[in-house]
Amino acid sequence: MTSTFTRPGLGALMLAWLANAAAAQDSAGIDETINAAFAGATGWFVSAIFSPFPGTDFPWIVGWLVLAATVFTVYFGFIQFRAFGHSIALVKGDYSDPDDAGEVSHFQALATALSGTVGLGNIAGVAVAVGIGGPGATFWMILAGLLGMASKFTECTLAVKYRNEYEDGTVSGGPMYYMVKGFAERALPGGKVLAVLFSIFCILGALGGGNMFQANQAHQALTGVLGEYPGAITGVVFAVIVFMVIAGGLKSIASVTEKVVPLMAVIYVGTALVILIMNANMIGWAFGQIFAGAFTGLGIAGGMVGALIQGFKRAAFSNEAGVGSAAIAHSAVRTKEPITEGFVSLLEPFIDTVVICTMTALVIIITQQLLIDETTGLYMLNEAGTAIATVDGNTGVSLTAAAFGSAFSWFPTVLAVAVILFAFSTMISWSYYGLKAWTFLFGEGKAKELTFKVIFCLFVIVGASANLGPVIDFSDAAIFAMAVVNIIGLYLLMPVVKRELHSYLTRIKSGEIRKFTD
């Protein structure tokens, strides 16, 4: 999730409109000074979050997320598989009572949360995983996605159970609320401290990785199609559109995401399906490569261990299971049964990682000539030999575009549209996450909400215009610092979820809980 792209200078935010090229070049020196100073002040935090286990390339934060997902999977009796059918029924609205408290439907909550996770991780991240870890990385990515379903189930159930419901029909929920209220209910210390830490990290992550990075990548995609132009133009246009959406609150956000997310699926997944159908005779072979590579040395990063590291890493960075962000969106659902949103939310890592990431990987593996060095038969790396797979200068998004472009020459343009939609949907979802963390710290109220929304939109302009590598790295680290705090809370509150699960399943069997639609 950390940035691998360079960005135009920070001075472009003002000088793009007023100054000439020489002045812009002068500003780059100032940018570098600021970036160096910021990196020096925050580098320790970034390193602490993303540092690997000693003697490995495996980030400890990924191990923290995967371990938690495994614990929740076992503790709840593999709930992600047992409840899959019921989860789909809930999304369809079969059990939705229109009189329940909340702001959005199960489907809208799922779409909002998905719009915050489906993005560049599904496009560029998969290319990185397959390029470095080989096809086998896909197997471990799928496994991590399946395990992550249990983490989402746990955090989203708690988010609904301990949310605040207000007289005007709005709600506020998420890790910061279940840490305070859940800890108090169980007489556990430290809930308020954890909640404040989570909220601070959430705001930083929302402004950086959930905003500036997305705006910057949208500008990169547009310049790839339209040619170079000042990033401030993209920033202003996006800021206006984002503000128009988020000014209406969660109902407005959900209304947009329930349309944008299916559109993203049609554009991106639809194209992948066409390529796979065109190469249907190779799908079986591709899955054979995935399974063989998961336990042997079909990649270049240490055989099975390298494939495992890359698969787990990309899944964790893609679906954010355990981070706590999606729990904020799911908490606003219309329901009186907290466990139902836990069921709905477990579909999110399945769609994000198991379906979309796997389809991307299959396309890349089938069009593997783009990735394999003809002389060595190995997946190619960059000059450092340890970073992103590269062919003819393509990395990340460009690499995926090249793989898809081997079947359709026009796909890079379609991919640019998909990246823009991904960036837009991620920004509006993270605006809500950041807003709820903001109001938790500073209190509810229209003026306080408007203050954050204006700040958020200003950062859209900065992100599209600026060279803020260290800032983005710091904000990405903040997002995963959310997971450190959140999972501590989940471990201590998972008995509450188990009670909710037992009660709900008992009432389903007895007929007390019934369908509202046929």
XYZ file of C-alpha atoms in Angstrom:
518
model
C 0.000 0.000 0.000
C 3.015 2.236 0.262
C 3.571 4.537 -2.667
C 5.874 3.612 -5.542
C 5.070 6.568 -7.771
C 6.774 9.929 -8.154
C 4.650 13.043 -7.940
C 4.780 16.573 -9.370
C 6.175 19.233 -7.004
C 4.240 20.667 -4.068
C 4.838 24.179 -5.416
C 2.702 23.269 -8.448
C -0.397 23.667 -6.280
C 0.053 27.438 -6.443
C 2.562 27.966 -9.235
C 0.758 25.935 -11.887
C -1.617 28.835 -12.245
C 0.779 31.753 -11.898
C 4.431 30.891 -12.465
C 6.547 29.792 -15.384
C 8.460 26.520 -15.725
C 11.635 27.923 -14.175
C 9.799 28.936 -11.034
C 8.257 25.478 -10.845
C 11.699 23.915 -11.051
C 12.886 26.143 -8.209
C 9.973 24.937 -6.092
C 11.126 21.342 -6.556
C 14.161 22.094 -4.411
C 11.898 23.350 -1.655
C 9.780 20.206 -2.006
C 12.827 18.008 -1.602
C 13.865 19.906 1.524
C 10.395 19.572 3.033
C 10.132 15.900 2.075
C 13.556 15.151 3.553
C 12.669 16.925 6.788
C 9.334 15.118 7.051
C 10.922 11.750 6.262
C 13.547 12.361 8.920
C 10.881 13.122 11.513
C 8.491 10.278 10.673
C 10.741 7.621 9.118
C 10.999 5.779 12.425
C 7.209 5.343 12.532
C 7.012 4.071 8.950
C 9.885 1.664 9.585
C 8.311 0.439 12.813
C 5.029 -0.443 11.097
C 6.410 -1.994 7.921
C 9.620 -3.573 9.260
C 10.028 -7.310 8.564
C 10.551 -10.129 10.995
C 14.290 -10.596 11.588
C 15.938 -12.545 8.803
C 12.894 -12.381 6.496
C 11.128 -10.068 4.066
C 7.791 -10.668 5.830
C 6.392 -7.453 7.415
C 5.326 -8.088 10.984
C 2.129 -6.094 10.458
C 1.029 -8.617 7.801
C 1.730 -11.447 10.245
C -0.332 -9.577 12.852
C -3.296 -9.382 10.451
C -3.040 -12.978 9.199
C -2.651 -14.393 12.725
C -5.756 -12.516 13.884
C -7.725 -13.725 10.865
C -6.701 -17.310 11.647
C -7.681 -16.967 15.320
C -11.124 -15.564 14.425
C -11.664 -18.255 11.790
C -11.075 -21.036 14.310
C -12.831 -19.283 17.224
C -16.053 -18.797 15.235
C -15.999 -22.265 13.709
C -15.140 -21.242 10.126
C -18.126 -18.899 10.051
C -17.150 -17.475 6.644
C -18.045 -20.808 5.032
C -21.006 -21.756 7.233
C -22.780 -18.424 6.776
C -21.948 -17.644 3.146
C -25.417 -18.435 1.804
C -27.166 -16.517 4.573
C -24.862 -13.554 3.905
C -26.038 -13.387 0.302
C -29.674 -13.536 1.444
C -29.046 -10.585 3.755
C -27.461 -8.521 0.966
C -30.491 -9.260 -1.218
C -32.655 -7.767 1.539
C -34.515 -10.966 2.413
C -34.311 -10.227 6.146
C -34.360 -6.398 6.007
C -36.985 -4.715 8.189
C -37.586 -1.182 6.789
C -38.379 0.041 10.305
C -34.935 -0.806 11.702
C -32.621 2.006 12.829
C -29.761 2.980 10.530
C -29.013 4.996 7.413
C -28.250 2.534 4.603
C -29.192 -0.932 3.372
C -26.997 -4.006 3.699
C -26.083 -3.724 0.016
C -25.227 -0.012 0.297
C -23.038 -0.636 3.347
C -21.231 -3.431 1.511
C -20.784 -1.265 -1.598
C -19.431 1.649 0.453
C -16.929 -0.578 2.240
C -15.911 -2.291 -1.009
C -15.354 1.061 -2.678
C -12.786 1.814 0.010
C -10.825 -1.406 -0.534
C -11.230 -2.287 -4.200
C -8.591 -0.260 -5.985
C -4.948 -0.181 -6.943
C -4.180 -3.153 -4.701
C -6.299 -5.301 -7.000
C -4.563 -3.995 -10.117
C -0.965 -3.158 -9.276
C -0.619 -5.244 -6.116
C -1.456 -8.511 -7.836
C 1.122 -7.808 -10.547
C 3.716 -7.292 -7.820
C 2.743 -10.525 -6.043
C 2.828 -12.674 -9.170
C 5.912 -10.954 -10.533
C 7.980 -11.543 -7.416
C 6.382 -14.618 -5.836
C 5.356 -16.383 -9.023
C 1.892 -17.847 -9.728
C 1.935 -19.566 -6.314
C 1.520 -16.200 -4.600
C -2.077 -16.284 -5.858
C -2.802 -19.375 -3.745
C -1.624 -17.700 -0.556
C -3.422 -14.505 -1.507
C -6.679 -16.445 -1.829
C -6.071 -18.205 1.506
C -5.393 -14.892 3.260
C -8.558 -13.457 1.721
C -10.640 -16.391 2.972
C -9.194 -16.030 6.470
C -9.726 -12.264 6.388
C -13.466 -12.825 6.010
C -13.561 -13.828 9.690
C -11.813 -10.597 10.727
C -14.368 -8.504 8.855
C -17.180 -10.538 10.434
C -15.838 -9.820 13.922
C -15.174 -6.089 13.592
C -18.385 -5.247 11.725
C -20.593 -7.103 14.205
C -19.060 -5.093 17.038
C -19.393 -1.866 15.056
C -23.167 -2.248 14.813
C -23.630 -3.493 18.372
C -21.879 -0.540 19.981
C -22.790 2.258 17.575
C -24.394 5.533 18.626
C -27.885 6.137 17.242
C -29.153 9.743 17.119
C -32.649 11.237 17.036
C -32.263 12.492 13.463
C -31.744 8.916 12.256
C -27.986 9.164 11.757
C -25.517 6.842 13.441
C -21.827 6.799 14.347
C -19.924 3.594 14.827
C -16.631 1.845 14.352
C -13.681 0.621 16.405
C -13.452 3.805 18.483
C -17.006 3.269 19.733
C -16.778 -0.443 20.456
C -13.488 0.093 22.248
C -15.042 2.629 24.610
C -18.477 1.040 25.114
C -17.442 -2.606 24.770
C -14.494 -2.273 27.131
C -16.682 -0.468 29.666
C -19.346 -3.168 29.426
C -16.747 -5.864 30.135
C -14.974 -3.737 32.803
C -11.756 -3.707 30.756
C -9.267 -0.831 31.083
C -7.727 1.221 28.283
C -10.685 1.478 25.926
C -10.632 5.283 25.660
C -6.885 5.384 25.064
C -7.129 2.820 22.257
C -10.106 4.667 20.760
C -8.241 7.984 20.634
C -5.172 6.346 19.086
C -7.325 4.617 16.477
C -9.109 7.877 15.606
C -5.853 9.792 15.168
C -4.428 7.091 12.898
C -7.709 6.945 10.969
C -7.710 10.699 10.252
C -4.082 10.610 9.108
C -4.767 7.592 6.920
C -7.906 9.154 5.453
C -6.111 12.355 4.449
C -3.099 10.499 3.031
C -3.581 6.989 1.687
C -7.351 7.367 1.374
C -7.163 10.789 -0.268
C -3.889 12.314 -1.496
C -2.508 9.055 -2.886
C -5.786 8.334 -4.691
C -5.973 11.843 -6.174
C -2.385 11.539 -7.332
C -2.993 8.206 -9.057
C -6.114 9.573 -10.744
C -3.988 12.403 -12.128
C -1.341 9.916 -13.282
C -4.035 7.928 -15.102
C -5.461 11.032 -16.770
C -2.093 12.319 -17.945
C -1.423 8.896 -19.434
C -4.435 9.417 -21.696
C -4.591 13.207 -22.116
C -0.913 14.140 -21.837
C 0.831 16.261 -19.229
C -1.019 19.133 -17.542
C -0.956 20.703 -14.046
C -2.068 18.377 -11.289
C -3.966 21.199 -9.616
C -6.558 21.034 -12.395
C -7.295 17.393 -11.612
C -7.276 18.228 -7.905
C -9.789 21.052 -8.178
C -12.160 19.038 -10.379
C -12.002 16.020 -8.071
C -12.316 18.185 -4.954
C -15.514 19.774 -6.266
C -17.053 16.425 -7.234
C -16.012 14.767 -3.959
C -17.412 17.661 -1.928
C -20.727 17.498 -3.786
C -21.011 13.835 -2.820
C -19.772 13.909 0.783
C -21.663 17.102 1.689
C -24.844 15.021 1.601
C -23.601 12.629 4.272
C -23.481 8.859 4.249
C -26.764 8.422 2.370
C -25.331 10.455 -0.495
C -22.051 8.510 -0.347
C -23.884 5.180 -0.317
C -26.099 6.257 -3.210
C -23.006 6.946 -5.307
C -20.989 3.894 -4.271
C -23.833 1.474 -4.944
C -23.663 2.677 -8.560
C -19.898 3.161 -8.927
C -18.856 -0.207 -7.471
C -20.956 -2.275 -9.921
C -19.697 -0.017 -12.745
C -16.109 -0.705 -11.700
C -16.909 -4.410 -11.727
C -18.391 -4.245 -15.210
C -15.401 -2.353 -16.613
C -12.562 -4.217 -14.933
C -13.885 -7.681 -14.097
C -15.875 -7.774 -17.337
C -12.733 -7.233 -19.395
C -10.876 -9.876 -17.382
C -13.696 -12.346 -17.979
C -13.573 -11.761 -21.722
C -9.822 -12.449 -21.758
C -10.276 -15.592 -19.669
C -13.075 -16.827 -21.938
C -10.855 -16.186 -24.977
C -8.190 -18.332 -23.287
C -10.514 -20.832 -21.600
C -8.264 -23.721 -22.623
C -5.466 -22.240 -20.460
C -7.443 -21.640 -17.250
C -6.880 -25.162 -15.965
C -3.185 -24.852 -16.722
C -3.056 -21.487 -14.917
C -4.603 -22.955 -11.769
C -2.099 -25.790 -12.022
C 0.678 -23.201 -12.017
C -0.893 -21.519 -8.980
C -1.063 -24.711 -6.916
C 2.351 -25.970 -8.023
C 3.953 -22.587 -7.379
C 2.437 -22.339 -3.909
C 4.659 -25.162 -2.656
C 7.602 -25.137 -5.065
C 9.992 -22.624 -6.595
C 8.080 -21.233 -9.582
C 8.787 -17.663 -8.460
C 12.038 -15.864 -7.858
C 11.634 -14.791 -4.228
C 12.531 -17.936 -2.349
C 10.118 -20.538 -3.709
C 7.264 -21.426 -1.376
C 8.307 -18.891 1.269
C 8.521 -16.101 -1.290
C 5.132 -16.978 -2.748
C 3.591 -17.115 0.739
C 5.054 -13.738 1.730
C 3.892 -11.997 -1.431
C 0.424 -13.586 -1.376
C -0.272 -12.768 2.270
C 1.187 -9.282 1.922
C -0.924 -8.323 -1.091
C -4.120 -9.761 0.393
C -3.641 -7.844 3.639
C -2.885 -4.619 1.793
C -5.842 -5.093 -0.555
C -8.835 -6.036 1.603
C -7.786 -4.313 4.873
C -9.456 -7.026 6.959
C -8.695 -6.227 10.594
C -7.784 -2.598 9.924
C -11.169 -1.416 11.208
C -11.928 1.033 8.412
C -14.793 -0.914 6.837
C -16.418 -1.363 10.250
C -17.159 2.371 10.225
C -19.179 2.070 7.004
C -20.937 -1.137 8.023
C -21.982 0.360 11.377
C -24.546 2.606 9.643
C -26.631 -0.252 8.251
C -30.381 -0.487 8.911
C -30.707 -3.445 11.263
C -31.445 -4.305 14.871
C -29.332 -7.459 14.690
C -25.591 -6.602 14.847
C -24.565 -10.070 13.698
C -26.318 -9.627 10.341
C -23.830 -6.987 9.264
C -21.031 -9.275 10.354
C -22.425 -11.818 7.899
C -22.695 -9.235 5.118
C -19.209 -7.853 5.680
C -17.511 -11.236 5.347
C -18.410 -11.102 1.656
C -16.093 -8.121 1.229
C -12.690 -9.896 1.328
C -14.211 -12.646 -0.809
C -15.181 -10.191 -3.556
C -12.086 -8.027 -3.199
C -9.379 -10.661 -2.863
C -10.726 -14.083 -3.753
C -12.623 -12.956 -6.867
C -11.118 -9.725 -8.255
C -7.484 -10.322 -7.299
C -7.625 -13.922 -8.510
C -9.053 -12.889 -11.869
C -6.268 -10.334 -12.269
C -3.686 -12.973 -11.397
C -5.153 -15.461 -13.897
C -4.964 -12.912 -16.697
C -1.351 -12.086 -15.842
C -0.356 -15.754 -15.557
C -2.049 -16.670 -18.839
C -0.374 -13.768 -20.602
C 2.844 -14.745 -18.811
C 5.053 -14.017 -21.782
C 4.877 -10.425 -20.519
C 6.468 -11.476 -17.263
C 8.940 -14.208 -18.101
C 12.499 -13.637 -19.229
C 12.934 -15.835 -22.306
C 16.567 -16.596 -21.423
C 16.063 -17.649 -17.802
C 12.398 -18.628 -17.608
C 12.123 -16.629 -14.385
C 9.765 -13.831 -13.458
C 11.596 -10.546 -13.921
C 12.415 -7.995 -11.223
C 13.559 -4.414 -11.285
C 17.225 -3.436 -11.226
C 17.365 -3.816 -7.445
C 16.192 -7.395 -7.775
C 13.845 -7.107 -4.829
C 11.032 -4.713 -5.721
C 8.384 -4.661 -8.438
C 8.315 -7.029 -11.384
C 9.029 -5.149 -14.596
C 8.994 -5.801 -18.310
C 10.110 -3.115 -20.764
C 9.891 -0.525 -18.022
C 6.372 -1.495 -16.918
C 5.662 -1.688 -13.199
C 2.526 -2.098 -11.088
C -0.512 -0.670 -12.894
C 1.465 -0.415 -16.130
C 2.391 -4.085 -15.872
C -1.247 -5.123 -15.474
C -2.179 -2.850 -18.372
C 0.465 -4.562 -20.512
C -0.896 -7.997 -19.586
C -4.481 -7.017 -20.431
C -3.270 -5.040 -23.442
C -1.828 -8.188 -24.963
C -5.418 -9.232 -25.640
C -6.972 -5.794 -26.202
C -4.821 -2.931 -27.441
C -7.381 -0.455 -26.128
C -7.343 -1.814 -22.569
C -4.841 0.711 -21.134
C -7.453 3.418 -21.790
C -10.151 1.338 -20.110
C -7.799 0.706 -17.205
C -7.258 4.454 -16.851
C -11.021 4.880 -16.468
C -11.101 2.068 -13.891
C -8.241 3.635 -11.901
C -10.072 6.978 -11.865
C -13.256 5.308 -10.618
C -11.295 3.324 -8.033
C -9.613 6.503 -6.821
C -12.875 8.448 -6.649
C -14.787 5.742 -4.802
C -11.922 5.221 -2.357
C -11.768 8.945 -1.602
C -15.452 9.288 -0.810
C -15.426 6.179 1.382
C -12.355 7.284 3.314
C -13.870 10.754 3.729
C -16.584 9.083 5.794
C -14.089 7.042 7.805
C -12.042 10.145 8.569
C -15.170 12.148 9.384
C -16.354 9.657 11.983
C -12.913 9.594 13.603
C -12.947 13.419 13.560
C -16.380 13.690 15.216
C -15.377 11.090 17.793
C -12.467 13.290 18.837
C -14.099 16.705 18.481
C -17.807 16.026 18.850
C -20.841 15.798 16.570
C -22.296 18.826 14.817
C -22.822 20.257 11.336
C -20.080 22.885 11.679
C -17.507 20.344 12.881
C -18.442 17.957 10.093
C -18.212 20.702 7.465
C -14.766 21.676 8.767
C -13.424 18.182 8.177
C -15.079 17.897 4.752
C -13.469 21.154 3.602
C -10.065 20.055 4.931
C -10.467 16.704 3.180
C -11.243 18.344 -0.171
C -8.275 20.716 0.133
C -6.063 17.669 0.585
C -7.493 16.275 -2.668
C -5.944 19.250 -4.480
C -2.657 18.855 -2.635
C -2.500 15.161 -3.427
C -3.055 15.625 -7.153
C -0.399 18.354 -7.296
C 2.315 17.452 -4.835
C 5.412 15.360 -4.434
C 4.592 13.970 -1.023
C 6.225 10.543 -0.965
C 7.197 10.568 2.732
C 3.764 11.963 3.701
C 2.015 9.173 1.813
C 4.302 6.569 3.349
C 3.490 7.962 6.787
C -0.267 7.938 6.142
C -0.097 4.369 4.825
C 1.712 3.396 8.007
C -1.055 5.145 9.966
C -3.667 2.986 8.224
C -1.920 -0.179 9.334
C -1.314 1.265 12.783
C -5.125 1.284 12.947
C -4.924 -2.506 12.667
C -2.542 -2.778 15.625
C -5.017 -0.949 17.845
C -8.149 -2.479 16.345
C -7.080 -6.120 16.637
C -6.241 -5.676 20.311
C -9.849 -4.590 20.760
C -11.172 -7.478 18.682
C -9.306 -10.078 20.740
C -10.765 -8.693 23.959
C -14.307 -8.348 22.600
C -14.659 -11.500 20.488
C -16.611 -13.304 23.273
C -19.320 -10.656 22.778
C -19.520 -11.559 19.089
C -19.773 -15.245 19.945
C -22.766 -14.576 22.206
C -24.430 -12.531 19.466
C -23.805 -15.322 16.954
C -25.245 -18.039 19.198
C -28.341 -15.953 19.977
C -28.997 -15.134 16.323
C -28.567 -18.675 15.028
C -30.844 -20.001 17.781
C -33.590 -17.542 16.807
C -33.153 -18.326 13.111
C -33.688 -22.023 13.810
C -36.724 -21.349 15.993
C -38.347 -19.134 13.352
C -38.312 -16.066 15.573
C -36.245 -14.283 12.927
C -38.030 -14.507 9.597
C -37.704 -13.255 6.073
C -39.432 -10.019 5.111
C -39.367 -10.878 1.396
C -40.097 -14.057 -0.479
